[in-house]
Every structure is written in structure tokens, then in C-alpha cells.
mmCIF file with all atom_site columns, C-alpha atoms in Angstrom:
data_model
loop_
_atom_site.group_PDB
_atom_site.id
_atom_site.type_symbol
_atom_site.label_atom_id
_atom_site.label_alt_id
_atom_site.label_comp_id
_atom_site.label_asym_id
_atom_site.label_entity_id
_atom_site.label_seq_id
_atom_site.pdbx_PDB_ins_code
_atom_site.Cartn_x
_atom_site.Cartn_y
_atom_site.Cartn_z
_atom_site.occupancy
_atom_site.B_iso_or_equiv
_atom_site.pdbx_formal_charge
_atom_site.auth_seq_id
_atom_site.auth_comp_id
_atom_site.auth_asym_id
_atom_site.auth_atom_id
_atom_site.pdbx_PDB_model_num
ATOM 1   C CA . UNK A 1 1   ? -8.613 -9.714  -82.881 1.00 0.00 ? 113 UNK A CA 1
ATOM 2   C CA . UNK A 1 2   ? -6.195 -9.865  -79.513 1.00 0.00 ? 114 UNK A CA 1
ATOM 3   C CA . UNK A 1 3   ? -2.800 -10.698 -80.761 1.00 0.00 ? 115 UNK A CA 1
ATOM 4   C CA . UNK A 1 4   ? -1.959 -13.327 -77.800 1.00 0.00 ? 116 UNK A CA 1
ATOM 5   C CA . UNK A 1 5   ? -3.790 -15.172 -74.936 1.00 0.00 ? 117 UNK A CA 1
ATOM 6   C CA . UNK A 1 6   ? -3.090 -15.773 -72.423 1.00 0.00 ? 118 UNK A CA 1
ATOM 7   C CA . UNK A 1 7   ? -4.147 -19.092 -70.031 1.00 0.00 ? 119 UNK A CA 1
ATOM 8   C CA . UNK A 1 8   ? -3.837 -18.779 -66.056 1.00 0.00 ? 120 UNK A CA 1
ATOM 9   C CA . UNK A 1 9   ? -3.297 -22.361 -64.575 1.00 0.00 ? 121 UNK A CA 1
ATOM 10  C CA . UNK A 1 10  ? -1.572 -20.918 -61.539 1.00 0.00 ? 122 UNK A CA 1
ATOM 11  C CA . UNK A 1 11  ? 1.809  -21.497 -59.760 1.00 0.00 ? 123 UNK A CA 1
ATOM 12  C CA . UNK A 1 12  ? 3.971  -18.935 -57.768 1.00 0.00 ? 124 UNK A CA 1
ATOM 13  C CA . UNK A 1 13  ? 3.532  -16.480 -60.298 1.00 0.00 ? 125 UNK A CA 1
ATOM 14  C CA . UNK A 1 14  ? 0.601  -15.258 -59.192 1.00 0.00 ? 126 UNK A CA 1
ATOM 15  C CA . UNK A 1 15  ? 0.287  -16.241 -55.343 1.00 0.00 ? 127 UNK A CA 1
ATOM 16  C CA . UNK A 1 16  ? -0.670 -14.410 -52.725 1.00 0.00 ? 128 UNK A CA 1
ATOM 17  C CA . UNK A 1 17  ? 0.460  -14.592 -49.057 1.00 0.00 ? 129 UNK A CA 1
ATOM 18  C CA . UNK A 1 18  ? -2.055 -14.796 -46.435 1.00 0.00 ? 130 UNK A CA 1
ATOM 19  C CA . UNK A 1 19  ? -1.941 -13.936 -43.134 1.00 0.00 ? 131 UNK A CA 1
ATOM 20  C CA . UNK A 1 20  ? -3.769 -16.680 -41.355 1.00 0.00 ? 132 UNK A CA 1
ATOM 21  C CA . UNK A 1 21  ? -3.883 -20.627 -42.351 1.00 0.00 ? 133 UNK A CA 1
ATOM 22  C CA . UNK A 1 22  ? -7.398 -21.269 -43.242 1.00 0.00 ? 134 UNK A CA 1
ATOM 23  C CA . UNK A 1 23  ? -6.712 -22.306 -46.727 1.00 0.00 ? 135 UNK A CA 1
ATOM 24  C CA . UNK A 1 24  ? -6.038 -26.353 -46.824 1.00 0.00 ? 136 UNK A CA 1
ATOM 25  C CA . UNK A 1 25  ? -2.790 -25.677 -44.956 1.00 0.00 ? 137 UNK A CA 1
ATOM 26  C CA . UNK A 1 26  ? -1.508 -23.346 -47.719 1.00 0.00 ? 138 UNK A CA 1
ATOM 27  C CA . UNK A 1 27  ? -0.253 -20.170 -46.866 1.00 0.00 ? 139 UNK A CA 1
ATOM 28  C CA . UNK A 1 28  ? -0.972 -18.681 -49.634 1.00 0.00 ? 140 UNK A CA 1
ATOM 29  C CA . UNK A 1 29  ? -3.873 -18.604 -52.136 1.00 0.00 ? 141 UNK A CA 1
ATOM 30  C CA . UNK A 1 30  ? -3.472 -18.449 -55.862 1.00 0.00 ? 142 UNK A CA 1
ATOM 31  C CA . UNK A 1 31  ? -4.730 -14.402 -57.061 1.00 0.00 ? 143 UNK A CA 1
ATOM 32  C CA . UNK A 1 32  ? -5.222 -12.592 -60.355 1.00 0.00 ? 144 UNK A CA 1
ATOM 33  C CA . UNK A 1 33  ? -3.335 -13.236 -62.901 1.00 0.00 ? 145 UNK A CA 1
ATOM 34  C CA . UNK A 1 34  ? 0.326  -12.056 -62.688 1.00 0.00 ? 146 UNK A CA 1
ATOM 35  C CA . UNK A 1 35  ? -0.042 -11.016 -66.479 1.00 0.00 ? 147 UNK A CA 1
ATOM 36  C CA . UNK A 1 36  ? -2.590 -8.335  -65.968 1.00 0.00 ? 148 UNK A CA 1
ATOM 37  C CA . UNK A 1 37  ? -0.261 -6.092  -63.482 1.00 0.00 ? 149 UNK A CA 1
ATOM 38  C CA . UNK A 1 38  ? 2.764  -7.201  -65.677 1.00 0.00 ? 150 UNK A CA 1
ATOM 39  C CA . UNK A 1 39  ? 1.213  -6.058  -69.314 1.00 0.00 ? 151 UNK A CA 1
ATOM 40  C CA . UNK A 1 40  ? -0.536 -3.026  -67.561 1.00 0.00 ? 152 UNK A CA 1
ATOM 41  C CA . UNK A 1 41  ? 2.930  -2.163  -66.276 1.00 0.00 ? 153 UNK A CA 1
ATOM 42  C CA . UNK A 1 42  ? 4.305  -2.497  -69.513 1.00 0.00 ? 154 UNK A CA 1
ATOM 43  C CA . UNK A 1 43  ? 1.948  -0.852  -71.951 1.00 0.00 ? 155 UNK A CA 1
ATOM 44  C CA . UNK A 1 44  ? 1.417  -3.165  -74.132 1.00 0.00 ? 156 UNK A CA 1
ATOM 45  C CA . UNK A 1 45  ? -0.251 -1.369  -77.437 1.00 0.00 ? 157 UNK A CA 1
ATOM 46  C CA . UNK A 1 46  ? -2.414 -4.675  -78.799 1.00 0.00 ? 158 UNK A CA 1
ATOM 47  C CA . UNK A 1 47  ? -5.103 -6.779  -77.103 1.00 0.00 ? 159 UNK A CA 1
ATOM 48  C CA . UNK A 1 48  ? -4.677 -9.851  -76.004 1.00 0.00 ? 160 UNK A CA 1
ATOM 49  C CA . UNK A 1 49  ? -7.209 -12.039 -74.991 1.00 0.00 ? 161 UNK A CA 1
ATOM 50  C CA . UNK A 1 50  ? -7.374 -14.470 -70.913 1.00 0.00 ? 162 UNK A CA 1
ATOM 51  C CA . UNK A 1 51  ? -8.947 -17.432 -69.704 1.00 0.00 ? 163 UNK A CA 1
ATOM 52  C CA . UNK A 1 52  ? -8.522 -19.107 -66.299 1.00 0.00 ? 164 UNK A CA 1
ATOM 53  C CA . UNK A 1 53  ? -7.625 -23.074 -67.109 1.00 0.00 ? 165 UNK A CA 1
ATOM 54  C CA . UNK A 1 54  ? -7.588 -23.271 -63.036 1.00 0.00 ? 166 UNK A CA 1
ATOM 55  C CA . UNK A 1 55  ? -5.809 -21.817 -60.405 1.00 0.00 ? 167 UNK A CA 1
ATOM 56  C CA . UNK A 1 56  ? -3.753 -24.616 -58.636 1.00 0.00 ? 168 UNK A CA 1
ATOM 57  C CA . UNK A 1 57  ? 0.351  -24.953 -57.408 1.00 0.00 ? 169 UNK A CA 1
ATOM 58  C CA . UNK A 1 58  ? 1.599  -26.737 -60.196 1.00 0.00 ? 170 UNK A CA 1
ATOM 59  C CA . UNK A 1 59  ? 2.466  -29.851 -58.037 1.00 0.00 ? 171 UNK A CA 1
ATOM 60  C CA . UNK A 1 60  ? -1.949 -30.352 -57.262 1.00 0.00 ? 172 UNK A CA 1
ATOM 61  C CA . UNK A 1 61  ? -2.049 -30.305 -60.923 1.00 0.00 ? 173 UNK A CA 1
ATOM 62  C CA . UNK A 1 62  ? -3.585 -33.572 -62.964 1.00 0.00 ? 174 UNK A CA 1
ATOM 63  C CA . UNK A 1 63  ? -4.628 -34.354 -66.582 1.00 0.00 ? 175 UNK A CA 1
ATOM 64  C CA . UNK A 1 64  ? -7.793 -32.930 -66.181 1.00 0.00 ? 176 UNK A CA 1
ATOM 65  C CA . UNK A 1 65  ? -6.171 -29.423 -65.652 1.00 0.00 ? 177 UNK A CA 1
ATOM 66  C CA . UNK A 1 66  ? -3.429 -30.153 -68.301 1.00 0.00 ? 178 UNK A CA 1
ATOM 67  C CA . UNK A 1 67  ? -6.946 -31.452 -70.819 1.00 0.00 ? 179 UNK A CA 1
ATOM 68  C CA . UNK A 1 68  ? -8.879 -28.146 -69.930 1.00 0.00 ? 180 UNK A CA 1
ATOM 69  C CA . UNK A 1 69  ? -5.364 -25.947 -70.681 1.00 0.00 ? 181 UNK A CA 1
ATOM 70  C CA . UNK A 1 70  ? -5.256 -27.983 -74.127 1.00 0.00 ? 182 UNK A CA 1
ATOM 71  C CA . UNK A 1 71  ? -8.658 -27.528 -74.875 1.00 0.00 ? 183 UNK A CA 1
ATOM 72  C CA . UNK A 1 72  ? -8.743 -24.031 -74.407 1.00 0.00 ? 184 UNK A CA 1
ATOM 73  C CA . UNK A 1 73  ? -5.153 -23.560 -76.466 1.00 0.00 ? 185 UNK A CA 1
ATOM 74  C CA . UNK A 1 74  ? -6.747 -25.539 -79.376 1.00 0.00 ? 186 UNK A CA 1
ATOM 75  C CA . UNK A 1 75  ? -9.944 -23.994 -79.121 1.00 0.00 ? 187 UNK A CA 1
ATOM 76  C CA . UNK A 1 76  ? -9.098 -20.001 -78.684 1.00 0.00 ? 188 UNK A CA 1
ATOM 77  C CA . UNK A 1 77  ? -9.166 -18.134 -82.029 1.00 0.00 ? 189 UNK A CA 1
ATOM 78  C CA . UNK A 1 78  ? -5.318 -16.349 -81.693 1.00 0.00 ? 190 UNK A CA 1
ATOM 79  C CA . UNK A 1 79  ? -2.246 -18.818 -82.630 1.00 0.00 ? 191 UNK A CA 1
ATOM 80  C CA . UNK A 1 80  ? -0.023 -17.245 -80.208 1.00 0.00 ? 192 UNK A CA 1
ATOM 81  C CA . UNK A 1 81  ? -0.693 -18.295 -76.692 1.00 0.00 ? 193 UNK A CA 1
ATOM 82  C CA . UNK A 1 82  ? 1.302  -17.543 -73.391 1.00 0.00 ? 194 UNK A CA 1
ATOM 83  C CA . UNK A 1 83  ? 0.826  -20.020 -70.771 1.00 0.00 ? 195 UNK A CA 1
ATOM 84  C CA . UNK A 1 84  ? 1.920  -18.963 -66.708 1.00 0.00 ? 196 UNK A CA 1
ATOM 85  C CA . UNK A 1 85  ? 1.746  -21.919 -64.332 1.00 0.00 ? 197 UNK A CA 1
ATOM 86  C CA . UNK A 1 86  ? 3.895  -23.286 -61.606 1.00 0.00 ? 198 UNK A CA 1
ATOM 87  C CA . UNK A 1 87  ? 7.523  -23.965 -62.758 1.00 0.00 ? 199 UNK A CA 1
ATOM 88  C CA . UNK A 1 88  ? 7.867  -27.680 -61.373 1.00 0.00 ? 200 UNK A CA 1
ATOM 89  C CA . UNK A 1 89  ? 5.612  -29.105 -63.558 1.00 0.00 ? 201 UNK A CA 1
ATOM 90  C CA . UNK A 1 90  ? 5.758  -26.793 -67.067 1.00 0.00 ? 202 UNK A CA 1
ATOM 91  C CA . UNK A 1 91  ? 7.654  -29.266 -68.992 1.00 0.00 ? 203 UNK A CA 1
ATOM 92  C CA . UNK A 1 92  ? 4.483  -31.735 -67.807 1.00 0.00 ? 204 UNK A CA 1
ATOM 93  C CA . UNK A 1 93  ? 1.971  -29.635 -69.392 1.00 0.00 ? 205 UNK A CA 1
ATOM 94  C CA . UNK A 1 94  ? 4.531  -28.335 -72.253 1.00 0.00 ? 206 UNK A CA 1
ATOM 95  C CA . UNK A 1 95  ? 4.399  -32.511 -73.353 1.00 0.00 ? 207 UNK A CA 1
ATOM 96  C CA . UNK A 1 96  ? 0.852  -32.970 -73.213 1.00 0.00 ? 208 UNK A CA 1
ATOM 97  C CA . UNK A 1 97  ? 0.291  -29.741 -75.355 1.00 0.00 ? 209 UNK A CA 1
ATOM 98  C CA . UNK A 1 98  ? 2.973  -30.857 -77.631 1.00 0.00 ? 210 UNK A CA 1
ATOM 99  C CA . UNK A 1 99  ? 0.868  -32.261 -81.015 1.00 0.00 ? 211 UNK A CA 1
ATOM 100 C CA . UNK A 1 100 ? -1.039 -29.278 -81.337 1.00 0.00 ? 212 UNK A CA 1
ATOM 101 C CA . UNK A 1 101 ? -0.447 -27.602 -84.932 1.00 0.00 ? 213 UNK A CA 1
ATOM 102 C CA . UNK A 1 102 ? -0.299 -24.269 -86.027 1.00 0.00 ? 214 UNK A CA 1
ATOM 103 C CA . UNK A 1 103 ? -0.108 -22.015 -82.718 1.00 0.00 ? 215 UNK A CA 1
ATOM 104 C CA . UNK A 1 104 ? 2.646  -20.561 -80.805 1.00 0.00 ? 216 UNK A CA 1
ATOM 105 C CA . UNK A 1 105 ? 2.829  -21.734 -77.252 1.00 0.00 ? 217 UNK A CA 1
ATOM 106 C CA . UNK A 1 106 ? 5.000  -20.575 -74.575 1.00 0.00 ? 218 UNK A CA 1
ATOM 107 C CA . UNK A 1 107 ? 4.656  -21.562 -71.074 1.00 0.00 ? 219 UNK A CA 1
ATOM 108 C CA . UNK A 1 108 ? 6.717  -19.487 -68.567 1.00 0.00 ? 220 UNK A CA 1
ATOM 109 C CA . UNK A 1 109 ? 5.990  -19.448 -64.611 1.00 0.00 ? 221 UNK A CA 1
ATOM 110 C CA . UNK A 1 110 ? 7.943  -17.669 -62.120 1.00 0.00 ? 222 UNK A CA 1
ATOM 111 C CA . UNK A 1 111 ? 10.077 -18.678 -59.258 1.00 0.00 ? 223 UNK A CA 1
ATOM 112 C CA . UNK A 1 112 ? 9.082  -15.970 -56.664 1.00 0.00 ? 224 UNK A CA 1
ATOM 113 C CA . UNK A 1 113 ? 5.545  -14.689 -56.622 1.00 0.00 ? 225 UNK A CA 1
ATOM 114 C CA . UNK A 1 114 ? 4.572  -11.239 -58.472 1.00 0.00 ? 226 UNK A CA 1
ATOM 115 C CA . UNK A 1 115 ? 3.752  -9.439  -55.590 1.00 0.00 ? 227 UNK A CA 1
ATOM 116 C CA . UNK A 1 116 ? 7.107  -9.718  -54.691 1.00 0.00 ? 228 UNK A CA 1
ATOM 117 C CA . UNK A 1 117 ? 9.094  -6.609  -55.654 1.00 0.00 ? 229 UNK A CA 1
ATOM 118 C CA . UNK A 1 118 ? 12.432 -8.977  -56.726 1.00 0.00 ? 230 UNK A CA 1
ATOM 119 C CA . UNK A 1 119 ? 10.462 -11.611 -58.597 1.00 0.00 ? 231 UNK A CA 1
ATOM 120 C CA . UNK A 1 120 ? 11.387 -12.268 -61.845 1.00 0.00 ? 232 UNK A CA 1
ATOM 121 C CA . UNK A 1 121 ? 7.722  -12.652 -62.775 1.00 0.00 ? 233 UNK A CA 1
ATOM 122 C CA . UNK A 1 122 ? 8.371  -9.546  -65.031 1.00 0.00 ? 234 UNK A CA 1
ATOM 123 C CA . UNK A 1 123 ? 11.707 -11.001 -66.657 1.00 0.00 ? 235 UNK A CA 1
ATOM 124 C CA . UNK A 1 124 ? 10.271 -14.457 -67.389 1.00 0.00 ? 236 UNK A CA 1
ATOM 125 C CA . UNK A 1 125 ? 6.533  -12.987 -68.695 1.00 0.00 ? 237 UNK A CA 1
ATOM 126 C CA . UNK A 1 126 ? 8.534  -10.158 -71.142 1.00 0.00 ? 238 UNK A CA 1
ATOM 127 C CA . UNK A 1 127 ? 10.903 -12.783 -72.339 1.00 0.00 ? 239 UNK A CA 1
ATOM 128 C CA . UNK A 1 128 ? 7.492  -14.703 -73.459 1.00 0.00 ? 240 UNK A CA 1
ATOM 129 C CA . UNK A 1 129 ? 5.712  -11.691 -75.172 1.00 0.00 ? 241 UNK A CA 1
ATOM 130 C CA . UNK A 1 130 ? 9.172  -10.881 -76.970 1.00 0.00 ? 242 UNK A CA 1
ATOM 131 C CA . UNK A 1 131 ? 9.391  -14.154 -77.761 1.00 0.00 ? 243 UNK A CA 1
ATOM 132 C CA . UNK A 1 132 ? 6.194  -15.354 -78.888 1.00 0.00 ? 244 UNK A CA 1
ATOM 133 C CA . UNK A 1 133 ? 6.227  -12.664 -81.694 1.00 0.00 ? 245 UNK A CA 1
ATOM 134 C CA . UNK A 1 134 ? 9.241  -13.949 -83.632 1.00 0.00 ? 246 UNK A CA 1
ATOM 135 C CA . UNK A 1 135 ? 8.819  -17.852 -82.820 1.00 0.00 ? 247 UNK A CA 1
ATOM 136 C CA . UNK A 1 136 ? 7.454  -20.752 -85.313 1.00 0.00 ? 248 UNK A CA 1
ATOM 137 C CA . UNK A 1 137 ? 4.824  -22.690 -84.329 1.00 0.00 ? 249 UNK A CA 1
ATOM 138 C CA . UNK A 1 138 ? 5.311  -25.009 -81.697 1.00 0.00 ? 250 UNK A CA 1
ATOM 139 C CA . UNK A 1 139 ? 5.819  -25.482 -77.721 1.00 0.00 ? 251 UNK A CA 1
ATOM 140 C CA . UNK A 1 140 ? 8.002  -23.449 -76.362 1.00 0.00 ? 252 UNK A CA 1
ATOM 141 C CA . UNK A 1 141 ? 9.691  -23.007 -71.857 1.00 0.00 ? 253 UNK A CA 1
ATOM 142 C CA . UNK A 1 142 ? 10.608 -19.495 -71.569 1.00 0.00 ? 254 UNK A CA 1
ATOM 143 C CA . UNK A 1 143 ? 11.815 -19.294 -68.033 1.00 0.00 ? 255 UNK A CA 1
ATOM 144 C CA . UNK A 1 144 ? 15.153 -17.320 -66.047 1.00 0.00 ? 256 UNK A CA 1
ATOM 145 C CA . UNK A 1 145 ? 16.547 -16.332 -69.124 1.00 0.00 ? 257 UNK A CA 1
ATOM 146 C CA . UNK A 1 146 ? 15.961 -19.659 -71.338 1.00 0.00 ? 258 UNK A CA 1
ATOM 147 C CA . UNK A 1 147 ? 13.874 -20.347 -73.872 1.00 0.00 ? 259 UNK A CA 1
ATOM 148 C CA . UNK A 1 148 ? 13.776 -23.583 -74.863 1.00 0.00 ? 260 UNK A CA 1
ATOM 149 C CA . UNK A 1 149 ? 11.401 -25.519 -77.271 1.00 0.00 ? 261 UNK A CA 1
ATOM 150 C CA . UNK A 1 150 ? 9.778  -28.031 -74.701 1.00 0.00 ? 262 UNK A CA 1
ATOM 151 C CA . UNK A 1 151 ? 11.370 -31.093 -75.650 1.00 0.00 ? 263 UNK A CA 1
ATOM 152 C CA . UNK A 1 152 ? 14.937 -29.657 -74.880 1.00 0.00 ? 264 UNK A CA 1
ATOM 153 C CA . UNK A 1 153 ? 14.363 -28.058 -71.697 1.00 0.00 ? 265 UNK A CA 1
ATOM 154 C CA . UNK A 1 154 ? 15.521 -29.650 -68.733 1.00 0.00 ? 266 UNK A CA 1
ATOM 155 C CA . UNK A 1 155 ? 13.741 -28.822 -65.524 1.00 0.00 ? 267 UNK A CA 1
ATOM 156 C CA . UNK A 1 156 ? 15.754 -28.184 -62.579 1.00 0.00 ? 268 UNK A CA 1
ATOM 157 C CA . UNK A 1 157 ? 15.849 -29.919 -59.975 1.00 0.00 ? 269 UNK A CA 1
ATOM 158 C CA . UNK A 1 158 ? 12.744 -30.172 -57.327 1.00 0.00 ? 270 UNK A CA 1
ATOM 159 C CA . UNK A 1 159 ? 11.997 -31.324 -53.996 1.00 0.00 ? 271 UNK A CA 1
ATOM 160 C CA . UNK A 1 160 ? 7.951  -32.233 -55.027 1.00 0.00 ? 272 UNK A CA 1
ATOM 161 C CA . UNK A 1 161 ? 9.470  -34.126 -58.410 1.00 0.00 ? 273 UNK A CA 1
ATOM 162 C CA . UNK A 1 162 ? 11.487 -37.363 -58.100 1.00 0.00 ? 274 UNK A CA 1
ATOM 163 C CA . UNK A 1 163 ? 14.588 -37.402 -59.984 1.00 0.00 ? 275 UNK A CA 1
#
């Protein structure tokens, strides 16, 4: 059995720059999954299991993305699940995954994409692995050196989120 999974909904952390502007005005299209290059990087001894949820800049994200992510958190067979989305809008999803029992789930994102060689893709994604292995049940933020059960983290401050 895969000790965590992980669920890709998106977000900086694993963007990709493009070079021309044929995507919707984006400059940048969402890639594989940060976590892959990160855990590969790492060595990580255990399995761990992946779906995609969706693959989406936090702010285009709805309930129907934030349903699908539940589903799939509720649904997979490991209780330790590591979420990586778009930063502006984890405490969103961290509320609407908040009443499921039994599994550990920690959502972390990353401010600067990693492709990047100074993102802190790496940082926040270690500090969620470490984490997740010592945490009770329940939703957890783990994000620029915070970890915070969801309820008690306060976002910072965004230009796509009103105040």
C-alpha cells in the first residue's frame, strides 16, 4: 500500500512558462505535477500513490473542483493525503475538506513555480511529507515555513481575493 497521495489541483507549483500566448491569455500552462520531480529528487523510500483533481490557477477554481478533490480524498484507500494547489485559495479548499474523518490532509502550494531554480516548491512540499507522518487526523496548510491546521491559518493577503 503507498504510504501518501498525493492530489494535483494545480496552482504555481507546477506551472510552466510558455513562450507564445495561445493559451486563454495565460502565459503559462499548468504541467506535471511538481511532486514527481520533488520526491524523485528526494528519494523517497515508500510509494505513494497520485491523482489529477484538475489542473487550474487556484483563482479559476469552483466547487466542482473543490467536490472532485473531496471525493477523491474520501475515496483513496491511504489516510495520509498531500494536497498542491494554488496558494490564494488553499484555505478555500482546506474548509470544504474540513468534516472528513480519519485521514491526514495537508494542502501546501508554492509561491514561485517548480521549474524555477529559487522556488520554494521543495521547502513547502518537504515540510508536508515531514509533516504528514507525525500529524493527527485532520486538515492541515503547510506553506513558507507554517503549518497550520486549516482553521487557524490566515491567508495573506491577495490581489485576486477581496479583503
Amino acid at each position: 500500500m503507498n504510504i501518501i497521495h498525493f492530489i494535483q489541483a494545480g496552482g504555481t507549483i507546477d506551472k510552466d512558462y510558455l513562450t507564445d500566448d495561445d493559451n486563454r491569455a495565460y502565459n503559462f500552462v499548468i504541467g506535471d505535477p511538481a511532486y514527481r520531480s520533488i520526491t524523485d529528487r528526494a528519494e523517497i523510500p515508500y510509494p505513494v500513490g497520485f491523482t489529477m483533481a484538475c489542473q487550474k490557477d487556484s483563482s479559476d477554481m469552483d466547487d466542482q473542483d473543490r467536490d472532485t478533490i473531496r471525493r477523491i480524498a474520501s475515496e483513496v484507500a491511504e489516510d495520509k493525503i498531500i494536497i498542491t494547489q494554488g496558494t490564494d485559495t488553499l484555505h478555500v479548499t482546506a474548509k470544504h475538506l474540513a468534516d472528513i474523518s480519519g485521514k491526514v490532509i495537508v494542502l501546501t502550494g508554492a509561491l514561485k513555480p517548480e521549474r524555477l531554480r529559487d522556488s520554494d516548491a521543495d521547502f513547502n512540499l518537504g515540510m508536508a511529507v515531514g509533516a504528514i507522518q507525525c500529524l493527527p487526523a485532520g486538515v492541515y496548510i503547510a506553506l513558507c515555513g507554517e503549518l497550520k491546521r486549516w482553521d487557524e491559518y490566515i491567508p495573506r493577503s491577495s490581489p485576486i481575493l477581496p479583503e
